[in-house]
Amino acid sequence: MPAFARFAAAARSLAPRVAVVLGSGMGGVATAFREHATIPFGDVPGLAPPTVSGHGGRLAVGAWDAVPVLVSFGRLHFYEGHPWDVVCGLVRVAAGLGVTAFVQTHAVGGIHPALGPGGLMAVARHLTLFGPAAWRTPAPAAPYSPRLLKVLTDYEAAAGRGLLAGTYAALTGPCYETPAEIRALKAMGADAVGMSTAREAECAAALGLEAAAVSCVTNHAAGIGGDPLDHAEVIRNAKLAADRLAALLGALVAAV
Ligand code: HPA
């Protein structure tokens, strides 16, 4: 049996209702995840092998605490040269395996004053002004599920912490922004900036899935912290909020 047929059979027998995408350097967040089967992106029809260090590039099915979950260790990015169809292939594969919710995590640069390295933000809305258009038809106006957003903010409130429900600016990368671009994004209402997630959330909503996203702040956005940005720092700092993110994701998958 080809690798994907075997993986799909394992997924169908577990019947996960939720997919969780773990972004740059966040694979370690899945401590509560017991893996049953896994497959590299390159063996999944519609996906492609990843090209960025720090991104695992494989799918797995298993149990997150007691909840069956499809986990993607890494994702594909537009800046790797993949067309939007392939970037969003993960959403279609997850939907094909029967999930009803698509949850994403990613690294961001913090623009909002409360968002420094180690901080988290729930994505309530996004800007996709700067990339080439992904769709010919209008994208879903509000792809993020208000219900799942409330699960996230309620969980953090119950733990005595605030969680900003903010605006995520999705740029195509791969280079980080200039300080002038960050000032412009701030004026447009962006709280955090990253290079993924938005098109996938739109695709998920268009397919009728509940979409949610949690941003993990790895650095102050360009010109805000003073320090120049580099990819190694982003990967290192992605681990700062690991415990808090793990707990939050556990609550979210249990609520789907
Ligand atoms: N900009 C864009 N993407 C990012 C950043 C950033 O500052 N940090 C992590 N991903």
mmCIF file of C-alpha atoms and ligand atoms in Angstrom:
data_model
loop_
_atom_site.group_PDB
_atom_site.id
_atom_site.type_symbol
_atom_site.label_atom_id
_atom_site.label_comp_id
_atom_site.label_asym_id
_atom_site.label_seq_id
_atom_site.Cartn_x
_atom_site.Cartn_y
_atom_site.Cartn_z
ATOM 1 C CA MET A 1 0.000 0.000 0.000
ATOM 2 C CA PRO A 2 1.446 3.457 -0.820
ATOM 3 C CA ALA A 3 2.532 5.522 2.192
ATOM 4 C CA PHE A 4 -0.351 7.988 1.966
ATOM 5 C CA ALA A 5 -3.010 5.269 1.721
ATOM 6 C CA ARG A 6 -1.587 3.714 4.891
ATOM 7 C CA PHE A 7 -1.519 7.077 6.662
ATOM 8 C CA ALA A 8 -5.055 7.937 5.533
ATOM 9 C CA ALA A 9 -6.310 4.574 6.826
ATOM 10 C CA ALA A 10 -4.704 5.281 10.228
ATOM 11 C CA ALA A 11 -6.238 8.764 10.223
ATOM 12 C CA ARG A 12 -9.695 7.466 9.291
ATOM 13 C CA SER A 13 -9.629 4.924 12.096
ATOM 14 C CA LEU A 14 -8.743 7.631 14.651
ATOM 15 C CA ALA A 15 -11.163 10.142 13.064
ATOM 16 C CA PRO A 16 -9.561 13.422 14.244
ATOM 17 C CA ARG A 17 -11.953 16.398 14.189
ATOM 18 C CA VAL A 18 -9.180 18.947 14.434
ATOM 19 C CA ALA A 19 -5.910 19.669 12.644
ATOM 20 C CA VAL A 20 -3.128 21.583 14.411
ATOM 21 C CA VAL A 21 -0.321 23.181 12.416
ATOM 22 C CA LEU A 22 2.823 23.805 14.465
ATOM 23 C CA GLY A 23 4.990 26.578 13.022
ATOM 24 C CA SER A 24 8.694 27.399 13.099
ATOM 25 C CA GLY A 25 10.469 25.816 16.054
ATOM 26 C CA MET A 26 7.214 24.828 17.763
ATOM 27 C CA GLY A 27 7.294 21.065 17.293
ATOM 28 C CA GLY A 28 8.261 20.741 20.969
ATOM 29 C CA VAL A 29 4.857 22.082 21.992
ATOM 30 C CA ALA A 30 3.292 18.705 21.218
ATOM 31 C CA THR A 31 4.402 17.067 24.497
ATOM 32 C CA ALA A 32 0.856 15.827 25.182
ATOM 33 C CA PHE A 33 0.616 14.320 21.691
ATOM 34 C CA ARG A 34 0.986 10.532 21.335
ATOM 35 C CA GLU A 35 1.712 9.776 17.720
ATOM 36 C CA HIS A 36 0.112 6.767 15.979
ATOM 37 C CA ALA A 37 1.238 7.312 12.375
ATOM 38 C CA THR A 38 3.257 9.871 10.458
ATOM 39 C CA ILE A 39 4.133 10.771 6.870
ATOM 40 C CA PRO A 40 6.543 13.325 5.337
ATOM 41 C CA PHE A 41 4.912 16.112 3.294
ATOM 42 C CA GLY A 42 6.736 14.825 0.215
ATOM 43 C CA ASP A 43 4.695 11.593 0.314
ATOM 44 C CA VAL A 44 1.342 13.388 0.553
ATOM 45 C CA PRO A 45 -0.447 14.045 -2.749
ATOM 46 C CA GLY A 46 -0.898 17.811 -3.157
ATOM 47 C CA LEU A 47 1.974 18.753 -0.807
ATOM 48 C CA ALA A 48 5.719 19.142 -1.424
ATOM 49 C CA PRO A 49 8.877 18.636 0.655
ATOM 50 C CA PRO A 50 9.677 21.744 2.746
ATOM 51 C CA THR A 51 12.826 23.767 2.145
ATOM 52 C CA VAL A 52 13.192 25.837 5.361
ATOM 53 C CA SER A 53 15.291 24.795 8.341
ATOM 54 C CA GLY A 54 13.319 24.592 11.594
ATOM 55 C CA HIS A 55 10.222 23.293 9.805
ATOM 56 C CA GLY A 56 9.633 19.596 10.294
ATOM 57 C CA GLY A 57 7.520 19.007 7.235
ATOM 58 C CA ARG A 58 5.459 15.974 8.215
ATOM 59 C CA LEU A 59 1.905 15.066 9.148
ATOM 60 C CA ALA A 60 0.999 12.867 12.082
ATOM 61 C CA VAL A 61 -2.167 11.449 13.600
ATOM 62 C CA GLY A 62 -2.482 10.534 17.222
ATOM 63 C CA ALA A 63 -4.020 11.572 20.533
ATOM 64 C CA TRP A 64 -3.487 14.991 22.131
ATOM 65 C CA ASP A 65 -4.302 14.135 25.714
ATOM 66 C CA ALA A 66 -7.331 11.957 24.897
ATOM 67 C CA VAL A 67 -8.426 13.871 21.786
ATOM 68 C CA PRO A 68 -7.687 12.467 18.298
ATOM 69 C CA VAL A 69 -5.768 15.123 16.373
ATOM 70 C CA LEU A 70 -4.067 15.536 13.025
ATOM 71 C CA VAL A 71 -0.812 17.437 13.625
ATOM 72 C CA SER A 72 1.306 19.113 10.985
ATOM 73 C CA PHE A 73 4.888 19.579 12.093
ATOM 74 C CA GLY A 74 5.743 22.551 9.892
ATOM 75 C CA ARG A 75 3.953 23.987 6.891
ATOM 76 C CA LEU A 76 4.681 25.068 3.334
ATOM 77 C CA HIS A 77 5.227 28.763 2.602
ATOM 78 C CA PHE A 78 4.662 30.932 -0.426
ATOM 79 C CA TYR A 79 8.221 32.251 -0.045
ATOM 80 C CA GLU A 80 9.577 28.741 -0.625
ATOM 81 C CA GLY A 81 8.316 29.103 -4.164
ATOM 82 C CA HIS A 82 5.157 27.027 -3.755
ATOM 83 C CA PRO A 83 2.006 28.280 -5.463
ATOM 84 C CA TRP A 84 -0.948 29.111 -3.170
ATOM 85 C CA ASP A 85 -2.575 25.848 -4.186
ATOM 86 C CA VAL A 86 0.294 23.895 -2.651
ATOM 87 C CA VAL A 87 0.596 26.217 0.381
ATOM 88 C CA CYS A 88 -3.099 25.522 1.049
ATOM 89 C CA GLY A 89 -2.750 21.831 0.168
ATOM 90 C CA LEU A 90 -2.482 21.072 3.873
ATOM 91 C CA VAL A 91 -5.990 22.447 4.425
ATOM 92 C CA ARG A 92 -7.429 20.298 1.644
ATOM 93 C CA VAL A 93 -5.648 17.184 2.904
ATOM 94 C CA ALA A 94 -6.916 17.836 6.463
ATOM 95 C CA ALA A 95 -10.459 18.438 5.200
ATOM 96 C CA GLY A 96 -10.226 15.253 3.119
ATOM 97 C CA LEU A 97 -9.290 13.319 6.254
ATOM 98 C CA GLY A 98 -12.471 14.581 7.896
ATOM 99 C CA VAL A 99 -11.418 17.362 10.290
ATOM 100 C CA THR A 100 -13.914 20.118 11.047
ATOM 101 C CA ALA A 101 -11.446 22.595 12.552
ATOM 102 C CA PHE A 102 -8.099 23.908 11.309
ATOM 103 C CA VAL A 103 -5.891 25.421 14.011
ATOM 104 C CA GLN A 104 -2.605 27.118 13.153
ATOM 105 C CA THR A 105 0.335 28.401 15.139
ATOM 106 C CA HIS A 106 3.118 30.553 13.767
ATOM 107 C CA ALA A 107 5.965 32.835 14.749
ATOM 108 C CA VAL A 108 5.371 36.582 14.528
ATOM 109 C CA GLY A 109 7.127 39.836 15.112
ATOM 110 C CA GLY A 110 5.237 41.840 17.735
ATOM 111 C CA ILE A 111 3.988 45.297 16.758
ATOM 112 C CA HIS A 112 1.488 45.889 19.605
ATOM 113 C CA PRO A 113 3.349 47.209 22.674
ATOM 114 C CA ALA A 114 2.147 44.250 24.776
ATOM 115 C CA LEU A 115 3.665 41.701 22.362
ATOM 116 C CA GLY A 116 7.310 40.992 23.187
ATOM 117 C CA PRO A 117 9.315 37.765 22.751
ATOM 118 C CA GLY A 118 7.524 34.890 24.503
ATOM 119 C CA GLY A 119 4.106 36.521 24.168
ATOM 120 C CA LEU A 120 1.048 34.972 22.527
ATOM 121 C CA MET A 121 -1.794 36.474 20.514
ATOM 122 C CA ALA A 122 -5.040 34.958 19.290
ATOM 123 C CA VAL A 123 -5.657 35.941 15.677
ATOM 124 C CA ALA A 124 -9.031 37.625 15.348
ATOM 125 C CA ARG A 125 -8.554 39.041 11.828
ATOM 126 C CA HIS A 126 -5.841 39.540 9.272
ATOM 127 C CA LEU A 127 -4.398 41.799 6.580
ATOM 128 C CA THR A 128 -3.091 40.316 3.322
ATOM 129 C CA LEU A 129 -2.459 43.575 1.508
ATOM 130 C CA PHE A 130 1.031 42.990 0.254
ATOM 131 C CA GLY A 131 1.107 39.519 -1.240
ATOM 132 C CA PRO A 132 0.055 38.587 -4.737
ATOM 133 C CA ALA A 133 -3.643 37.690 -4.750
ATOM 134 C CA ALA A 134 -4.369 34.083 -3.901
ATOM 135 C CA TRP A 135 -7.967 33.889 -5.110
ATOM 136 C CA ARG A 136 -9.994 35.246 -8.015
ATOM 137 C CA THR A 137 -13.144 35.416 -5.910
ATOM 138 C CA PRO A 138 -13.416 37.402 -2.657
ATOM 139 C CA ALA A 139 -11.935 35.525 0.317
ATOM 140 C CA PRO A 140 -14.179 34.777 3.324
ATOM 141 C CA ALA A 141 -14.492 38.134 5.098
ATOM 142 C CA ALA A 142 -14.069 36.722 8.608
ATOM 143 C CA PRO A 143 -12.305 33.355 8.430
ATOM 144 C CA TYR A 144 -11.538 32.953 12.152
ATOM 145 C CA SER A 145 -14.209 31.170 14.180
ATOM 146 C CA PRO A 146 -15.618 33.466 16.904
ATOM 147 C CA ARG A 147 -16.376 30.334 18.951
ATOM 148 C CA LEU A 148 -12.779 29.086 18.914
ATOM 149 C CA LEU A 149 -11.471 32.605 19.511
ATOM 150 C CA LYS A 150 -13.612 32.745 22.645
ATOM 151 C CA VAL A 151 -12.271 29.356 23.787
ATOM 152 C CA LEU A 152 -8.751 30.806 23.549
ATOM 153 C CA THR A 153 -9.447 34.097 25.318
ATOM 154 C CA ASP A 154 -11.641 32.443 27.984
ATOM 155 C CA TYR A 155 -8.930 29.873 28.735
ATOM 156 C CA GLU A 156 -6.271 32.521 29.252
ATOM 157 C CA ALA A 157 -8.645 34.711 31.266
ATOM 158 C CA ALA A 158 -9.409 31.746 33.553
ATOM 159 C CA ALA A 159 -5.650 31.280 34.016
ATOM 160 C CA GLY A 160 -5.435 34.914 35.125
ATOM 161 C CA ARG A 161 -3.772 36.157 31.958
ATOM 162 C CA GLY A 162 -4.952 38.361 29.164
ATOM 163 C CA LEU A 163 -4.742 37.202 25.560
ATOM 164 C CA LEU A 164 -4.903 39.892 22.918
ATOM 165 C CA ALA A 165 -7.363 39.003 20.145
ATOM 166 C CA GLY A 166 -5.450 40.887 17.515
ATOM 167 C CA THR A 167 -4.826 41.634 13.858
ATOM 168 C CA TYR A 168 -2.223 39.549 12.036
ATOM 169 C CA ALA A 169 -0.507 41.051 9.005
ATOM 170 C CA ALA A 170 0.532 38.316 6.566
ATOM 171 C CA LEU A 171 3.411 39.265 4.294
ATOM 172 C CA THR A 172 4.881 36.852 1.809
ATOM 173 C CA GLY A 173 8.496 37.197 2.997
ATOM 174 C CA PRO A 174 11.016 35.690 3.001
ATOM 175 C CA CYS A 175 12.873 38.762 4.240
ATOM 176 C CA TYR A 176 11.807 40.540 7.398
ATOM 177 C CA GLU A 177 10.230 43.952 7.111
ATOM 178 C CA THR A 178 11.873 47.353 7.186
ATOM 179 C CA PRO A 179 11.141 49.654 10.153
ATOM 180 C CA ALA A 180 9.189 51.887 7.758
ATOM 181 C CA GLU A 181 7.023 48.950 6.694
ATOM 182 C CA ILE A 182 6.331 48.115 10.336
ATOM 183 C CA ARG A 183 5.301 51.738 11.036
ATOM 184 C CA ALA A 184 2.948 51.509 8.043
ATOM 185 C CA LEU A 185 1.522 48.180 9.242
ATOM 186 C CA LYS A 186 0.981 49.623 12.713
ATOM 187 C CA ALA A 187 -0.899 52.577 11.243
ATOM 188 C CA MET A 188 -3.077 50.066 9.351
ATOM 189 C CA GLY A 189 -4.027 48.341 12.592
ATOM 190 C CA ALA A 190 -1.668 45.351 12.588
ATOM 191 C CA ASP A 191 -0.667 43.957 15.998
ATOM 192 C CA ALA A 192 1.732 41.290 14.723
ATOM 193 C CA VAL A 193 3.439 40.369 11.465
ATOM 194 C CA GLY A 194 4.270 36.976 9.958
ATOM 195 C CA MET A 195 4.622 35.081 6.697
ATOM 196 C CA SER A 196 1.960 32.375 6.742
ATOM 197 C CA THR A 197 -1.487 31.330 7.974
ATOM 198 C CA ALA A 198 -3.838 33.892 6.421
ATOM 199 C CA ARG A 199 -4.484 32.188 3.071
ATOM 200 C CA GLU A 200 -4.743 28.813 4.749
ATOM 201 C CA ALA A 201 -7.341 30.202 7.188
ATOM 202 C CA GLU A 202 -9.296 31.645 4.250
ATOM 203 C CA CYS A 203 -9.100 28.311 2.467
ATOM 204 C CA ALA A 204 -10.248 26.466 5.608
ATOM 205 C CA ALA A 205 -13.230 28.795 6.055
ATOM 206 C CA ALA A 206 -14.126 28.452 2.366
ATOM 207 C CA LEU A 207 -14.200 24.673 2.855
ATOM 208 C CA GLY A 208 -16.542 25.072 5.838
ATOM 209 C CA LEU A 209 -13.949 24.384 8.556
ATOM 210 C CA GLU A 210 -13.695 26.372 11.777
ATOM 211 C CA ALA A 211 -10.367 28.225 11.627
ATOM 212 C CA ALA A 212 -8.272 29.477 14.530
ATOM 213 C CA ALA A 213 -4.715 30.738 14.857
ATOM 214 C CA VAL A 214 -2.361 31.524 17.717
ATOM 215 C CA SER A 215 0.648 33.771 17.148
ATOM 216 C CA CYS A 216 3.809 33.115 19.090
ATOM 217 C CA VAL A 217 5.864 36.290 19.402
ATOM 218 C CA THR A 218 9.537 35.582 18.732
ATOM 219 C CA ASN A 219 10.812 39.141 18.369
ATOM 220 C CA HIS A 220 9.822 42.778 18.353
ATOM 221 C CA ALA A 221 9.011 43.697 14.755
ATOM 222 C CA ALA A 222 11.680 45.625 12.856
ATOM 223 C CA GLY A 223 12.515 48.998 14.345
ATOM 224 C CA ILE A 224 10.582 48.316 17.568
ATOM 225 C CA GLY A 225 13.103 46.441 19.697
ATOM 226 C CA GLY A 226 16.254 47.953 18.286
ATOM 227 C CA ASP A 227 17.936 44.596 17.652
ATOM 228 C CA PRO A 228 18.318 43.358 14.059
ATOM 229 C CA LEU A 229 16.247 40.248 13.296
ATOM 230 C CA ASP A 230 17.557 36.876 12.321
ATOM 231 C CA HIS A 231 16.034 33.472 11.651
ATOM 232 C CA ALA A 232 18.086 31.722 14.383
ATOM 233 C CA GLU A 233 16.679 34.119 17.014
ATOM 234 C CA VAL A 234 13.152 33.448 15.761
ATOM 235 C CA ILE A 235 13.627 29.670 16.061
ATOM 236 C CA ARG A 236 15.188 30.045 19.550
ATOM 237 C CA ASN A 237 12.492 32.342 20.886
ATOM 238 C CA ALA A 238 9.666 30.213 19.500
ATOM 239 C CA LYS A 239 10.298 27.966 22.524
ATOM 240 C CA LEU A 240 9.806 30.735 25.120
ATOM 241 C CA ALA A 241 6.031 30.337 25.279
ATOM 242 C CA ALA A 242 6.054 26.560 24.712
ATOM 243 C CA ASP A 243 4.361 25.541 27.988
ATOM 244 C CA ARG A 244 1.666 28.187 27.760
ATOM 245 C CA LEU A 245 1.046 27.412 24.091
ATOM 246 C CA ALA A 246 0.866 23.674 24.809
ATOM 247 C CA ALA A 247 -1.798 24.228 27.473
ATOM 248 C CA LEU A 248 -3.752 26.587 25.238
ATOM 249 C CA LEU A 249 -3.727 24.148 22.328
ATOM 250 C CA GLY A 250 -4.789 21.339 24.662
ATOM 251 C CA ALA A 251 -7.814 23.403 25.706
ATOM 252 C CA LEU A 252 -8.592 24.279 22.113
ATOM 253 C CA VAL A 253 -8.478 20.740 20.710
ATOM 254 C CA ALA A 254 -10.660 19.539 23.586
ATOM 255 C CA ALA A 255 -13.263 22.192 22.668
ATOM 256 C CA VAL A 256 -13.608 21.359 18.956
HETATM 257 N N1 HPA B 1 8.321 39.439 10.562
HETATM 258 C C1 HPA B 1 7.754 38.523 9.776
HETATM 259 N N2 HPA B 1 7.653 37.245 10.107
HETATM 260 C C2 HPA B 1 8.136 36.871 11.311
HETATM 261 C C3 HPA B 1 8.751 37.781 12.182
HETATM 262 C C4 HPA B 1 8.841 39.145 11.784
HETATM 263 O O1 HPA B 1 9.356 40.008 12.507
HETATM 264 N N3 HPA B 1 9.130 37.082 13.278
HETATM 265 C C5 HPA B 1 8.752 35.790 13.074
HETATM 266 N N4 HPA B 1 8.154 35.661 11.877
#
